[in-house]
Coordinates of C-alpha atoms in Angstrom, one line a residue:
Chain A
X9 CA 114.1 158.9 6.6
X10 CA 113.5 156.7 9.8
X11 CA 112.8 159.2 12.2
X12 CA 110.7 161.0 9.8
X13 CA 108.6 157.8 9.3
X14 CA 108.4 157.1 12.8
X15 CA 107.2 160.3 13.7
X16 CA 104.7 160.5 10.9
X17 CA 103.6 157.0 12.3
X18 CA 103.3 158.4 15.6
X19 CA 101.2 161.1 14.6
X20 CA 98.8 158.6 12.7
X21 CA 99.0 156.2 15.4
X22 CA 97.7 159.2 17.9
X23 CA 95.1 160.3 15.8
X24 CA 93.7 156.6 15.3
X25 CA 93.9 156.3 19.0
X26 CA 91.8 159.2 19.7
X27 CA 88.9 157.8 17.7
X28 CA 86.9 155.7 20.0
X29 CA 86.7 151.9 18.8
X30 CA 89.5 152.2 16.3
X31 CA 92.1 149.6 16.7
X32 CA 95.6 150.3 15.3
X33 CA 95.4 146.6 13.5
X34 CA 92.4 147.9 11.6
X35 CA 94.2 150.9 10.1
X36 CA 97.7 148.7 9.5
X37 CA 95.5 146.1 7.7
X38 CA 94.0 148.8 5.4
X39 CA 97.6 150.1 4.7
X40 CA 99.1 146.8 3.9
X41 CA 96.5 146.2 1.3
X42 CA 97.2 149.2 -0.4
X43 CA 101.1 148.9 -0.1
X44 CA 103.6 147.4 -2.2
X45 CA 106.9 145.6 -1.1
X46 CA 109.0 148.2 -2.8
X47 CA 107.6 150.6 -0.2
X48 CA 109.0 148.9 2.8
X49 CA 112.0 151.3 3.5
X50 CA 109.4 153.8 5.2
X51 CA 106.7 151.4 5.9
X52 CA 108.5 149.4 8.7
X53 CA 109.3 152.4 10.7
X54 CA 105.9 153.8 10.0
X55 CA 104.4 150.8 11.5
X56 CA 106.1 150.8 14.7
X57 CA 105.5 154.6 15.1
X58 CA 101.8 154.0 14.6
X59 CA 101.7 151.1 17.0
X60 CA 103.9 153.1 19.7
X61 CA 101.6 156.1 19.1
X62 CA 98.3 154.2 19.4
X63 CA 99.2 152.4 22.3
X64 CA 99.9 155.8 23.9
X65 CA 96.7 157.7 22.9
X66 CA 94.3 155.0 23.0
X67 CA 94.0 155.6 26.9
X68 CA 92.2 158.9 26.1
X69 CA 88.7 157.4 24.8
X70 CA 89.1 154.5 27.3
X71 CA 89.3 156.8 30.2
X72 CA 87.0 159.7 29.0
X73 CA 84.4 158.0 26.9
X74 CA 83.4 155.0 29.2
X75 CA 80.1 155.5 30.7
X76 CA 79.9 154.4 33.9
X77 CA 76.0 154.5 34.2
X78 CA 73.4 152.0 36.1
X79 CA 74.6 149.2 33.9
X80 CA 78.4 149.2 35.3
X81 CA 76.9 150.0 38.7
X82 CA 78.9 146.5 39.9
X83 CA 82.1 147.0 38.1
X84 CA 83.6 150.6 38.0
X85 CA 87.0 150.5 36.5
X86 CA 89.3 153.2 38.0
X87 CA 89.3 155.0 34.8
X88 CA 85.7 155.3 34.9
X89 CA 85.8 156.7 38.3
X90 CA 88.1 159.2 37.8
X91 CA 86.3 160.4 34.9
X92 CA 83.1 160.7 36.8
X93 CA 84.9 162.4 39.5
X94 CA 86.1 165.2 37.0
X95 CA 89.6 163.9 37.2
X96 CA 90.0 162.0 34.0
X97 CA 92.8 163.9 32.6
X98 CA 94.9 163.2 35.6
X99 CA 93.9 159.4 34.9
X100 CA 95.1 159.9 31.4
X101 CA 98.1 161.3 32.7
X102 CA 98.9 158.2 34.9
X103 CA 98.4 155.9 32.0
X104 CA 100.5 157.6 29.6
X105 CA 103.3 158.2 32.1
X106 CA 103.0 154.2 32.6
X107 CA 103.6 153.8 28.8
X108 CA 106.4 156.1 28.5
X109 CA 108.2 154.4 31.5
X110 CA 107.7 151.1 30.0
X111 CA 109.0 152.4 26.4
X112 CA 111.9 153.4 28.1
X113 CA 112.5 150.2 29.6
X114 CA 111.7 148.5 26.6
X115 CA 114.0 150.2 24.3
X116 CA 116.9 150.7 26.5
X117 CA 117.6 147.9 29.2
X118 CA 115.2 145.6 27.2
X119 CA 116.8 146.8 23.8
X120 CA 120.1 145.2 24.9
X121 CA 118.8 142.0 26.6
X122 CA 116.1 140.9 24.3
X123 CA 118.4 139.6 21.7
X124 CA 120.0 137.7 24.3
X125 CA 117.0 136.1 26.2
X126 CA 114.4 135.8 23.7
X127 CA 115.8 132.8 21.6
X128 CA 116.4 130.9 24.8
X129 CA 113.4 131.9 26.4
X130 CA 111.2 131.0 23.4
X131 CA 112.9 127.7 22.9
X132 CA 112.4 126.6 26.3
X133 CA 108.8 127.7 26.3
X134 CA 107.7 126.8 23.1
X135 CA 106.6 123.1 23.7
X136 CA 104.6 124.6 26.9
X137 CA 102.6 127.2 25.4
X138 CA 99.6 125.0 24.8
X139 CA 99.4 124.3 28.6
X140 CA 100.2 127.6 29.8
X141 CA 97.0 129.0 27.3
X142 CA 94.9 126.3 28.9
X143 CA 95.9 127.3 32.5
X144 CA 95.0 131.1 31.3
X145 CA 91.6 130.1 30.1
X146 CA 91.0 128.1 33.5
X147 CA 92.1 131.4 35.6
X148 CA 89.7 133.6 33.3
X149 CA 86.7 131.2 34.0
X150 CA 87.5 130.4 37.4
X151 CA 88.2 133.9 38.6
X152 CA 84.8 135.1 37.5
X153 CA 82.8 136.0 40.8
X154 CA 79.1 136.4 41.5
X155 CA 78.4 140.0 41.9
X156 CA 74.5 139.6 42.4
X157 CA 72.9 137.3 44.8
X158 CA 73.4 139.6 47.8
X159 CA 70.1 141.0 47.8
X160 CA 66.6 139.6 48.5
X161 CA 64.9 136.9 50.7
X162 CA 66.8 133.8 49.5
X163 CA 65.9 130.6 48.0
X164 CA 66.2 129.7 44.3
X165 CA 66.0 133.2 43.1
X166 CA 68.7 134.3 44.8
X167 CA 70.8 131.5 44.0
X168 CA 70.1 132.1 40.1
X169 CA 70.9 135.8 40.6
X170 CA 74.2 134.9 42.3
X171 CA 75.0 132.8 39.2
X172 CA 73.8 134.7 36.7
X173 CA 77.0 136.8 36.3
X174 CA 79.6 134.0 36.0
X175 CA 77.3 131.9 33.5
X176 CA 77.2 135.1 31.5
X177 CA 81.0 135.0 31.6
X178 CA 81.0 131.4 30.5
X179 CA 78.5 131.6 27.9
X180 CA 80.4 134.9 26.5
X181 CA 83.5 132.8 26.4
X182 CA 81.7 129.7 24.6
X183 CA 80.4 131.7 22.0
X184 CA 83.5 134.0 21.3
X185 CA 85.5 130.7 21.2
X186 CA 83.2 129.0 18.6
X187 CA 83.2 132.1 16.5
X188 CA 87.0 132.2 16.7
X189 CA 86.9 128.5 15.6
X190 CA 84.8 129.4 12.7
X191 CA 86.9 132.3 11.7
X192 CA 90.1 130.1 11.7
X193 CA 88.9 127.3 10.0
X194 CA 86.2 128.4 7.7
X195 CA 85.5 132.0 7.4
X196 CA 82.6 132.9 5.4
X197 CA 85.0 135.4 3.6
X198 CA 86.8 135.3 0.3
X199 CA 90.6 134.4 0.4
X200 CA 91.4 138.0 -0.5
X201 CA 89.8 139.1 2.8
X202 CA 91.3 136.6 5.0
X203 CA 94.0 138.6 6.1
X204 CA 91.4 140.9 7.9
X205 CA 89.4 137.9 8.7
X206 CA 89.1 138.9 12.6
X207 CA 88.8 142.5 11.9
X208 CA 85.0 142.4 12.3
X209 CA 85.1 139.8 15.1
X210 CA 87.4 142.3 17.5
X211 CA 85.4 145.3 16.5
X212 CA 82.1 143.5 17.5
X213 CA 83.7 142.0 20.5
X214 CA 85.4 144.7 22.1
X215 CA 84.7 148.3 20.3
X216 CA 81.2 148.1 19.2
X217 CA 79.3 147.2 22.6
X218 CA 81.1 149.9 24.3
X219 CA 80.1 152.3 21.9
X220 CA 76.6 150.9 22.0
X221 CA 76.4 151.4 25.5
X222 CA 77.7 154.8 25.3
X223 CA 75.1 155.8 22.9
X224 CA 72.4 154.4 24.8
X225 CA 73.5 155.7 28.3
X226 CA 72.3 158.8 30.5
X227 CA 75.6 159.5 31.4
X228 CA 77.1 163.1 31.3
X229 CA 80.8 163.4 31.5
X230 CA 81.1 166.2 34.1
X231 CA 83.8 169.0 33.5
X232 CA 87.6 167.5 33.7
X233 CA 90.0 169.7 35.7
X234 CA 93.4 170.1 34.5
X235 CA 95.5 167.2 35.8
X236 CA 97.4 169.6 38.3
X237 CA 99.1 167.5 41.2
X238 CA 98.3 164.0 41.6
X239 CA 98.4 162.0 44.7
X240 CA 100.2 159.2 42.6
X241 CA 103.8 158.7 43.9
X242 CA 106.9 157.2 42.8
X243 CA 106.2 153.9 44.6
X244 CA 102.7 153.8 42.5
X245 CA 104.4 154.4 39.2
X246 CA 107.1 151.7 40.0
X247 CA 104.6 149.1 41.0
X248 CA 102.6 149.9 37.9
X249 CA 105.2 149.8 35.4
X250 CA 106.6 146.5 36.8
X251 CA 103.1 145.0 36.9
X252 CA 102.5 146.4 33.5
X253 CA 105.7 145.3 32.0
X254 CA 105.4 141.7 33.5
X255 CA 101.9 141.6 32.1
X256 CA 102.5 143.1 28.5
X257 CA 105.8 140.8 28.3
X258 CA 104.1 137.5 29.3
X259 CA 101.5 138.3 26.4
X260 CA 103.9 139.6 23.9
X261 CA 106.1 136.3 24.6
X262 CA 103.0 133.7 24.7
X263 CA 101.0 133.5 21.6
X264 CA 97.4 133.9 21.8
X265 CA 97.6 135.7 24.9
X266 CA 96.6 139.3 24.5
X267 CA 97.6 142.6 26.5
X268 CA 94.4 142.8 28.3
X269 CA 94.7 139.0 29.7
X270 CA 98.5 139.7 30.5
X271 CA 97.4 142.5 32.5
X272 CA 94.8 140.7 34.4
X273 CA 97.2 137.7 35.3
X274 CA 99.9 140.5 36.2
X275 CA 97.2 142.5 38.5
X276 CA 96.6 139.1 40.3
X277 CA 100.2 138.1 40.4
X278 CA 101.2 141.5 42.0
X279 CA 98.3 141.8 44.3
X280 CA 97.2 145.1 42.7
X281 CA 94.8 147.1 44.7
X282 CA 95.1 150.7 44.1
X283 CA 93.6 152.7 41.3
X284 CA 96.6 154.5 40.5
X285 CA 98.6 151.5 40.2
X286 CA 96.1 150.0 37.9
X287 CA 96.2 153.0 35.8
X288 CA 100.1 153.3 35.3
X289 CA 100.0 149.4 34.8
X290 CA 97.5 149.3 31.8
X291 CA 99.6 151.9 30.3
X292 CA 102.6 149.9 30.8
X293 CA 101.1 146.7 29.5
X294 CA 99.5 148.0 26.6
X295 CA 102.6 149.5 25.2
X296 CA 105.0 146.6 26.1
X297 CA 102.4 144.1 24.3
X298 CA 101.9 145.7 21.5
X299 CA 105.2 147.5 20.7
X300 CA 107.1 144.5 22.4
X301 CA 105.5 142.1 19.9
X302 CA 106.6 144.4 16.9
X303 CA 110.1 144.4 18.5
X304 CA 110.1 140.4 18.1
X305 CA 109.7 140.7 14.6
X306 CA 113.0 142.5 14.0
X307 CA 115.0 140.4 16.6
X308 CA 118.0 139.5 14.7
X309 CA 118.0 135.6 13.7
X310 CA 114.4 135.0 15.5
X311 CA 112.7 133.3 12.7
X312 CA 109.1 133.9 14.4
X313 CA 107.1 136.7 15.2
X314 CA 104.1 137.8 17.2
X315 CA 100.9 139.7 17.2
X316 CA 98.7 140.8 14.2
X317 CA 100.9 143.7 13.8
X318 CA 103.9 141.5 13.0
X319 CA 101.7 139.3 10.9
X320 CA 100.4 142.2 8.9
X321 CA 104.0 144.1 8.4
X322 CA 105.4 140.5 7.2
X323 CA 103.4 140.1 4.3
X324 CA 104.9 143.1 2.6
X325 CA 108.5 143.7 4.6
X326 CA 111.1 141.1 4.7
X327 CA 113.3 141.9 7.7
X328 CA 117.0 141.2 6.8
X329 CA 117.6 139.8 10.4
X330 CA 120.6 141.8 10.8
X331 CA 121.0 144.3 13.9
X332 CA 120.5 147.2 11.6
X333 CA 116.8 146.7 11.5
X334 CA 116.5 145.8 14.9
X335 CA 118.1 149.1 16.0
X336 CA 116.1 150.8 13.2
X337 CA 112.6 149.3 15.3
X338 CA 114.2 150.4 18.7
X339 CA 114.9 153.8 17.7
X340 CA 111.5 154.5 16.0
X341 CA 109.8 152.9 18.9
X342 CA 111.6 155.3 21.3
X343 CA 111.1 158.4 19.2
X344 CA 107.5 157.6 18.6
X345 CA 106.9 156.9 22.4
X346 CA 108.6 160.6 23.2
X347 CA 106.7 162.5 20.7
X348 CA 103.2 160.7 21.6
X349 CA 104.0 161.5 25.2
X350 CA 104.6 165.0 24.7
X351 CA 101.5 165.8 22.4
X352 CA 99.1 163.8 24.8
X353 CA 97.9 167.0 26.8
X354 CA 96.7 168.8 23.6
X355 CA 95.2 165.5 22.3
X356 CA 93.1 165.3 25.5
X357 CA 92.1 168.8 25.4
X358 CA 91.0 168.3 21.8
X359 CA 89.3 165.3 22.5
X360 CA 87.4 167.0 25.4
X361 CA 86.6 169.7 23.1
X362 CA 85.1 167.3 20.7
X363 CA 83.1 165.4 23.3
X364 CA 81.7 168.8 24.8
X365 CA 80.7 170.2 21.0
X366 CA 79.3 167.2 19.5
X367 CA 78.1 165.5 22.6
X368 CA 79.3 162.3 24.2
X369 CA 76.4 160.0 22.8
X370 CA 76.9 161.7 19.4
X371 CA 80.2 161.0 19.1
X372 CA 79.8 157.2 20.0
X373 CA 77.2 156.7 17.5
X374 CA 79.6 158.2 14.9
X375 CA 82.5 156.0 15.9
X376 CA 80.0 153.0 15.7
X377 CA 79.0 154.0 12.5
X378 CA 82.5 154.4 11.1
X379 CA 83.4 151.2 12.4
X380 CA 80.5 149.7 10.4
X381 CA 81.5 151.2 7.1
X382 CA 85.1 150.4 7.7
X383 CA 84.5 146.7 8.2
X384 CA 82.1 146.6 5.2
X385 CA 84.8 148.1 3.1
X386 CA 87.6 145.7 4.3
X387 CA 85.2 142.5 4.4
X388 CA 81.9 142.8 2.7
X389 CA 78.5 142.3 4.0
X390 CA 79.8 138.9 5.4
X391 CA 81.9 140.8 7.6
X392 CA 79.0 143.0 8.6
X393 CA 77.1 139.7 9.8
X394 CA 80.3 138.8 11.8
X395 CA 80.4 142.4 13.3
X396 CA 76.8 142.1 14.3
X397 CA 77.1 139.2 15.9
X398 CA 80.3 139.4 17.8
X399 CA 78.4 142.7 19.1
X400 CA 75.7 140.8 20.3
X401 CA 78.4 138.4 22.1
X402 CA 80.4 141.6 23.3
X403 CA 77.1 143.2 24.8
X404 CA 76.5 140.0 26.9
X405 CA 79.1 140.6 29.4
X406 CA 78.6 144.3 29.9
X407 CA 74.8 143.9 30.1
X408 CA 74.6 140.8 32.5
X409 CA 77.4 141.9 34.7
X410 CA 80.5 140.0 33.9
X411 CA 83.7 140.8 32.6
X412 CA 84.6 141.9 29.0
X413 CA 87.7 139.8 28.9
X414 CA 85.8 136.5 28.5
X415 CA 85.2 137.9 24.9
X416 CA 89.2 136.9 24.4
X417 CA 87.8 133.2 23.9
X418 CA 87.8 134.4 20.4
X419 CA 91.7 134.1 20.1
X420 CA 92.6 131.9 23.3
X421 CA 90.2 128.9 22.3
X422 CA 91.4 128.4 18.7
X423 CA 95.0 129.0 20.1
X424 CA 94.8 126.4 22.5
X425 CA 93.2 124.1 20.7
X426 CA 95.5 124.6 17.8
X427 CA 98.8 124.4 19.9
X428 CA 97.2 120.9 21.4
X429 CA 97.0 119.7 18.0
X430 CA 93.1 119.5 18.4
X431 CA 92.2 122.1 15.9
X432 CA 91.2 120.1 13.1
X433 CA 89.6 117.8 15.4
X434 CA 87.6 120.6 17.3
X435 CA 86.7 122.0 13.8
X436 CA 85.4 118.7 12.5
X437 CA 83.4 118.2 15.7
X438 CA 81.6 121.3 14.7
X439 CA 81.1 120.6 11.5
X440 CA 83.4 123.1 9.7
X441 CA 86.5 120.9 8.7
Chain B
X4 CA 92.9 161.5 53.7
X5 CA 93.2 158.4 52.0
X6 CA 93.4 158.4 48.2
X7 CA 90.3 156.0 47.7
X8 CA 88.2 158.1 50.2
X9 CA 89.2 161.4 48.3
X10 CA 88.2 160.0 45.0
X11 CA 85.0 158.7 46.5
X12 CA 84.0 161.9 48.1
X13 CA 84.8 163.9 44.8
X14 CA 82.4 161.0 43.1
X15 CA 79.4 161.1 45.3
X16 CA 79.7 164.7 46.9
X17 CA 80.4 165.6 50.6
X18 CA 79.6 163.2 53.1
X19 CA 78.9 160.2 50.7
X20 CA 80.8 157.3 51.2
X21 CA 79.1 154.6 48.7
X22 CA 79.8 154.6 45.1
X23 CA 76.0 153.7 44.5
X24 CA 74.7 157.0 46.1
X25 CA 76.1 159.0 42.8
X26 CA 74.1 156.7 40.4
X27 CA 70.6 158.5 41.7
X28 CA 67.5 157.2 42.4
X29 CA 67.9 154.1 39.8
X30 CA 69.5 152.3 42.1
X31 CA 66.9 151.9 44.5
X32 CA 63.4 150.2 44.4
X33 CA 60.9 153.0 43.9
X34 CA 58.6 151.4 46.1
X35 CA 60.5 150.3 49.4
X36 CA 63.6 152.4 48.8
X37 CA 66.0 149.6 49.5
X38 CA 69.3 149.3 47.3
X39 CA 68.8 147.0 44.4
X40 CA 71.7 148.0 42.0
X41 CA 71.1 147.0 38.5
X42 CA 68.4 144.4 38.8
X43 CA 65.1 145.0 36.9
X44 CA 62.9 143.9 39.6
X45 CA 63.2 144.5 43.2
X46 CA 64.3 141.3 45.0
X47 CA 62.5 142.4 48.1
X48 CA 59.2 143.6 47.2
X49 CA 59.2 142.2 43.4
X50 CA 58.4 145.9 42.5
X51 CA 59.8 146.9 38.8
X52 CA 62.6 149.0 39.1
X53 CA 61.8 151.5 36.4
X54 CA 65.2 150.8 34.5
X55 CA 65.6 152.5 31.3
X56 CA 63.5 150.5 28.5
X57 CA 67.0 150.7 26.4
X58 CA 68.7 148.8 28.5
X59 CA 66.3 146.1 29.1
X60 CA 65.5 145.6 25.6
X61 CA 69.5 145.5 24.8
X62 CA 69.8 142.6 27.1
X63 CA 67.3 140.8 25.0
X64 CA 68.7 141.9 21.7
X65 CA 72.0 140.9 22.7
X66 CA 71.1 137.3 23.3
X67 CA 69.0 137.1 20.3
X68 CA 71.8 138.9 18.1
X69 CA 74.3 136.6 19.5
X70 CA 72.5 133.2 19.1
X71 CA 71.0 134.1 15.7
X72 CA 74.1 135.6 14.2
X73 CA 76.0 132.5 15.3
X74 CA 73.5 130.5 13.4
X75 CA 73.8 132.5 10.5
X76 CA 77.7 132.4 10.4
X77 CA 77.6 128.5 11.0
X78 CA 75.4 128.0 7.9
X79 CA 77.2 130.5 5.5
X80 CA 80.3 128.7 6.5
X81 CA 79.0 125.0 6.1
X82 CA 77.2 126.2 2.7
X83 CA 80.2 127.9 1.2
X84 CA 82.9 125.2 1.9
X85 CA 86.4 125.8 1.4
X86 CA 86.9 128.3 -1.4
X87 CA 89.0 127.1 -4.4
X88 CA 91.7 129.5 -5.6
X89 CA 94.2 129.9 -8.8
X90 CA 97.7 130.1 -7.9
X91 CA 98.0 133.3 -10.0
X92 CA 95.3 134.9 -7.7
X93 CA 97.4 134.5 -4.4
X94 CA 98.4 137.7 -2.8
X95 CA 99.3 139.2 0.5
X96 CA 95.8 139.7 1.2
X97 CA 95.3 136.1 1.2
X98 CA 97.8 135.4 3.9
X99 CA 96.4 132.8 6.3
X100 CA 93.4 132.1 4.1
X101 CA 92.5 128.4 4.1
X102 CA 91.9 127.4 0.4
X103 CA 91.7 124.6 -1.8
X104 CA 94.4 124.2 -4.7
X105 CA 93.9 121.5 -7.4
X106 CA 97.0 121.0 -9.8
X107 CA 99.7 118.7 -11.1
X108 CA 102.4 117.2 -8.8
X109 CA 105.9 118.4 -10.2
X110 CA 108.8 116.5 -9.1
X111 CA 108.8 114.2 -5.9
X112 CA 107.4 114.4 -2.5
X113 CA 110.2 115.3 -0.1
X114 CA 110.6 114.2 3.5
X115 CA 112.4 114.6 6.6
X116 CA 112.5 112.1 9.7
X117 CA 113.5 112.6 12.9
X118 CA 113.8 109.5 15.4
X119 CA 112.0 107.5 12.7
X120 CA 109.2 109.6 12.3
X121 CA 108.5 111.5 9.3
X122 CA 108.4 115.5 10.5
X123 CA 108.2 117.0 7.6
X124 CA 106.7 116.4 3.9
X125 CA 106.7 119.0 1.2
X126 CA 106.0 118.8 -2.6
X127 CA 105.5 121.3 -5.5
X128 CA 101.9 121.9 -7.4
X129 CA 101.5 123.6 -10.5
X130 CA 98.2 124.5 -12.1
X131 CA 99.5 125.5 -15.2
X132 CA 102.5 128.5 -15.3
X133 CA 102.5 128.8 -11.4
X134 CA 103.4 126.7 -8.8
X135 CA 103.3 126.6 -5.3
X136 CA 105.1 124.6 -2.4
X137 CA 102.7 122.5 -0.1
X138 CA 104.2 121.3 3.4
X139 CA 103.2 119.7 6.4
X140 CA 104.5 119.3 9.6
X141 CA 104.8 117.0 12.9
X142 CA 101.7 114.4 13.3
X143 CA 100.2 116.0 10.0
X144 CA 103.4 115.0 8.1
X145 CA 103.4 111.6 9.9
X146 CA 100.0 111.2 8.9
X147 CA 100.8 111.8 5.2
X148 CA 103.8 109.7 4.9
X149 CA 101.6 106.8 6.5
X150 CA 98.5 106.9 4.4
X151 CA 99.8 108.5 1.1
X152 CA 102.6 106.7 -0.7
X153 CA 104.1 109.1 -3.0
X154 CA 103.0 109.0 -6.7
X155 CA 105.7 110.0 -9.5
X156 CA 105.5 113.6 -11.0
X157 CA 102.5 114.4 -13.0
X158 CA 100.0 113.1 -10.7
X159 CA 96.6 115.1 -10.0
X160 CA 96.8 116.6 -6.3
X161 CA 94.1 118.2 -4.4
X162 CA 95.2 120.0 -1.4
X163 CA 93.5 122.0 1.2
X164 CA 95.9 124.2 3.4
X165 CA 96.6 127.5 4.9
X166 CA 98.3 129.9 2.6
X167 CA 101.5 131.4 4.0
X168 CA 102.4 134.7 2.4
X169 CA 105.4 136.7 3.5
X170 CA 107.4 139.5 1.9
X171 CA 110.4 138.0 0.2
X172 CA 109.6 134.4 0.5
X173 CA 107.4 132.4 -2.0
X174 CA 103.9 131.6 -0.8
X175 CA 103.6 128.3 1.1
X176 CA 100.5 126.1 1.6
X177 CA 100.6 124.5 5.0
X178 CA 98.6 121.3 5.1
X179 CA 96.8 120.9 8.8
X180 CA 95.3 117.5 8.5
X181 CA 96.1 114.4 6.5
X182 CA 92.8 114.1 5.0
X183 CA 93.4 117.6 3.5
X184 CA 95.3 116.0 0.9
X185 CA 94.2 113.7 -2.0
X186 CA 96.3 112.1 -4.7
X187 CA 94.9 110.5 -7.6

């Protein structure tokens, strides 16, 4: 039953991962809303399988459907470079390899070590989470760099152009942070939609801008060659997996820090320079963050959880706290990761066929419409207003050449304020307490 | 051939060594032909770069949407206030909702102290047939203990808190600020 449920979850997660802009937590939220506590026997392994499958398969649209047109001239990510060079399938393979390697490390040696080291690690770090998050915020803002200002004659205009990109990043962080505060303390949603209160914000900040730019772009995805030989060596994979596990593990351990933020910190900590290492580490970081956070939920005697997935599952599934549940979670994760990796080539071919048949822009427009309908179904028209606002905020870094990771202010700022004991005061200061 | 060189050459065609060449004429000023990247106006000769209208419009729409939308969300939040909920209406989908509950205090207020400071306060509220435990921790518990001498059972209570609904456990209302507890 466990393996069947995990397999079904992996298949569903892979399918969801291939839909541009659809996050696994959106789907899990809908499942939890419909599920009953009596169904928890199949629900837990299904959840684990779905998270693992999505973490593996989401590399496909993120590499193949990211348009590096003129708006991205200053910042082309490695996956975009590969896709524009017709080597997108190779990039997907590298990312998936990173995820598979990290799945092995997480479930085998990690599975043995986590129950021993996590309680001590958590108890030691818990009083320090607040300043860790503040430090991450400071790093996020201070690491923004001017991308313009090197052209032209000089003077105030050149200075303004130079500062435009960091200013856009800071503005994005502030706006998303205030949005996060409002959604945390007084969301304009009914109590029944509270569990999915962040869904429209995340969809608007991260998914919708990407799809809007794709739909408006003139980029044409060239023919993608089969992966064939890659010039990535074992050393690249080892370095990428190590950096990814470090970043993803840090994100899974510290509340409020997401996989993207963990990957950014780990990339700087390990001095990443190579595109191949970056791709492998992205896959590893994403898998360790999402699957690792879910595994913490099942840790015997933990009493705490991490991540939205655990939060959603916890409302309908009560873990017994015994090793049996933890072993079930490990087995489901490992099986789902293996199955997802095995079907990645077929999924990639299918995805490319869809893009070729339907068109790059049409797929993005359809995905955008799908997200909008899904959001309205889950959270009503108030959720649509949040989605539209968050889309506006999320478009700022894309169009003004800053980094999208500044949108993480939506969780970082409320988390940092809350853990510092300043949450209610901050909410009162902006008049929403 | 280095990895980077291989990627860039397949990206831009033979002989190219700059990412920017792959993007064609839009990256160059139509008048002076200098590289201007994503700028709308050439910083050298002030000639409009001829960037797609869609992108230029999107930049303005993004700012407008973000600012106007934030204003609308703020107004909606401020106007709605904290929603009231009946205890019988609490379900798993209400997990983490910030709600107002009005009821009657059942039993006494329980406290726990550590080093002379109250670190935990809990009490039970009922609004008819259904009850819920309200709890406060840390500084909030200390503040409640200082400000609110506990009444006996039967007193009317209004509490604003965050619902914690977990499988296998009774729902709980977590108080985040001493001002969120009103006892009559």
